[in-house]
Amino acid sequence: EVRGIQRALGIGVEPKLTVNALEVLRRRYLLRDESGEIIETPAQMFRRVARAIAAADGAYGDDPKKAEEEFYLMMSGLEFMPNSPTLFNAGTGTGLAMSACYVLPVEDSLESIFTTVKNMALIEQSGGGVGFDFSRLRPAGDMVRSTKGVASGPVSFMRAFDTATEIIKSGGKRRGAMMAILRVDHPDIMEFIASKAKHGVLTNFNISVAVTDEFMRAVEDGRDYELVNPRTGKSVKRLSARHVWSQMAENAWKGGDPGVVFIDEINRHNPTPHVGRIEATNPCGEQPLLPYESCNLGSINLSRMCKNGDVDWEKLRRTIGAAVHFLDNVIDVNPYPLKEIDAMTKANRKIGLGVMGFAEMLIKLGIPYDSKDALALGERIARFLEDEAARASEELAGRRGAFPNYQGSIWKSPRRNATVTTIAPTGTISIIAGCSSGIEPLFAVAFMRHVLGGERLFEINPLFERVAKERGFYSSSLLDKVVRQGTLDGIKEVPEDVKRLFVTAHEIAPEWHVRMQAAFQKYTENAVSKTVNLPRSATPADIEGIYSLAYRLKCKGVTVYRYGSKGEQVLNLGLGE
Ligand code: ADP
């Protein structure tokens, strides 16, 4: 009702932001004038974005004012957030693009490689992340006809991308992020697998090995497989699949890289096989894309989709509809950094709607994350999201037309978007919305968060604070303990059922992480960003087991993180770390 009145009066609802959200917004999102002074409030930021995105409606004879109001309310109500570049750039008149995800082609020539470095720089300027498949590059030591020299191979060229990104970082709003992919049958695969083993190299890259079904069968059977020179198409060497597999696990055990991308599974779900094969994903792996394709993401805050201890399905349905409308509009108003990206993106019109705050929804519903009930809820949410988003896209197609590549696609009825759902990490937008990230469990009940610039922000989970007060075990000495260790483990005054509910990422067995990823993947058109957390004591063999399980459960990729294995972490447990 208050909203109705405010709407009638044209007044903006001030969002209920946490201290950390305000801090993040002030540092990187709110518009500044030439002297660097902040010139908008968070409410004005959401208004700016809502208006710029709603403007697309005019071209279809719809009322932009109505859409603007709807978009504004769901953002300022912290129910939906578009990916960061949309918040950074929409309505600013800077000409910077609004998508988080891109894939650029890398062909086997100096011309192509350095054109792509340049194009990458243009994308990074807007805050987007880029993925590349380096598999077309001839291997190190191969012949270079023009100079009669020898080729230096994919890994050495990756350094050029890394250095360029490093330089751009200093000027931009956040450090750049890239994904490098190499097929498991590329002759330089062993060098690639170990390319991040040394501390401080290729730090702007996530790396993933593109693993094929054939390779997985060779691992199972204990066979050798062939490495093929992409320039000649000839087999140059044979390797033991199990050896390569174990080296992947060994390196991931040491430092988190490489991850794995199940490239055949990805292509089984490629919605436009007639347009091209998918070879790469964006930096965090949740968005497979064709070369020169971009995608804009958005996430619904599930912790605001609960009512009386249950899911508020009606509210969720409405929010999904509005979010699909929003993300589809972004495609029209987005100033793309390259004409090739403009053309490819508008031909497929991919969007990636996902969720965040899933851990908090589970807590509100009284379901521990590592339980069968949680998996069932995850699957149900993913399916609902998928059904409703697809329906909204079909409705849009009825009024605005199907995506241009629709004929020949895998879809049976016309829809506006080649894909509609993606589960993003929501690294920063979840801070703005004040909820847990993506479909991850709570990272900690209380922790210090490192943000850009090296400062640390203290956070206690507000749901825990509330439960502790309601149940009468809240005290400052309790909080001290929780902050020191991050978890509730061994704290006597906390009842068992509360401990169970507030279970954190590192206390959850790795298998549950994989199963939750698979539960969401089952009904997600693109991929699911999820970290499989492992205890410090986990072994490389444990990691091999996780990779195999992810493959069997039809995940599109998998990334592990063993506690303490990376020097620099964005999040750290407890004060003591
Ligand atoms: P956000 O919360 O900022 O919207 P996410 O953590 O959900 O972003 O990441 C979604 C995608 O956005 C990533 O997979 C990547 O493509 C891109 N991205 C995230 N962080 C960065 C970054 N620092 N630089 C470039 N791209 C990024």
Short mmCIF file of C-alpha atoms and ligand atoms in Angstrom, two decimals, residues 29 82-85 100-102 124 127-130 174-178 282-286 297 299 424-430, ligand 1:
data_model
loop_
_atom_site.label_atom_id
_atom_site.label_comp_id
_atom_site.label_asym_id
_atom_site.label_seq_id
_atom_site.Cartn_x
_atom_site.Cartn_y
_atom_site.Cartn_z
CA TYR A 29 28.46 1.76 -8.72
CA PRO A 82 20.91 -7.31 -13.12
CA ASN A 83 24.61 -8.17 -13.50
CA SER A 84 27.06 -5.46 -12.49
CA PRO A 85 27.80 -3.94 -15.91
CA ALA A 100 28.74 -9.63 -17.95
CA CYS A 101 29.58 -12.43 -20.35
CA TYR A 102 31.39 -12.68 -23.66
CA GLU A 124 36.91 -5.15 -20.04
CA GLY A 127 33.26 -4.46 -16.65
CA GLY A 128 32.45 -7.59 -18.67
CA GLY A 129 34.32 -10.89 -18.50
CA VAL A 130 35.56 -12.81 -21.53
CA ARG A 174 37.12 -3.98 -10.83
CA ARG A 175 39.89 -6.37 -11.71
CA GLY A 176 39.29 -8.11 -14.98
CA ALA A 177 38.27 -11.73 -15.30
CA MET A 178 38.93 -14.12 -18.16
CA ASN A 282 32.44 -16.88 -19.70
CA PRO A 283 34.96 -16.52 -16.81
CA CYS A 284 32.98 -18.21 -14.07
CA GLY A 285 31.71 -21.01 -16.31
CA GLU A 286 27.98 -20.47 -16.02
CA LEU A 297 22.49 -11.97 -16.57
CA SER A 299 19.30 -12.85 -10.46
CA ALA A 424 25.49 -16.90 -11.83
CA PRO A 425 27.89 -16.56 -8.88
CA THR A 426 26.36 -13.13 -8.00
CA GLY A 427 29.63 -12.18 -6.29
CA THR A 428 28.85 -8.48 -5.92
CA ILE A 429 25.16 -8.14 -6.65
CA SER A 430 24.41 -10.46 -3.73
P1 ADP B 1 28.13 -9.63 -10.39
O1 ADP B 1 27.68 -10.08 -9.04
O2 ADP B 1 29.16 -8.55 -10.30
O3 ADP B 1 27.03 -9.22 -11.30
P2 ADP B 1 28.94 -12.41 -10.85
O4 ADP B 1 29.82 -12.69 -9.68
O5 ADP B 1 27.56 -12.98 -10.84
O6 ADP B 1 28.89 -10.83 -11.12
O7 ADP B 1 29.67 -12.93 -12.15
C1 ADP B 1 28.96 -13.11 -13.35
C2 ADP B 1 29.87 -12.96 -14.52
O8 ADP B 1 30.29 -11.60 -14.61
C3 ADP B 1 31.16 -13.73 -14.47
O9 ADP B 1 31.06 -15.06 -14.86
C4 ADP B 1 31.99 -12.95 -15.44
O10 ADP B 1 31.63 -13.25 -16.77
C5 ADP B 1 31.59 -11.54 -15.12
N1 ADP B 1 32.46 -10.94 -14.11
C6 ADP B 1 32.39 -11.07 -12.77
N2 ADP B 1 33.36 -10.41 -12.15
C7 ADP B 1 34.09 -9.84 -13.11
C8 ADP B 1 35.25 -9.02 -13.15
N3 ADP B 1 35.88 -8.66 -12.04
N4 ADP B 1 35.72 -8.63 -14.35
C9 ADP B 1 35.10 -8.99 -15.48
N5 ADP B 1 34.02 -9.76 -15.51
C10 ADP B 1 33.52 -10.18 -14.36
#
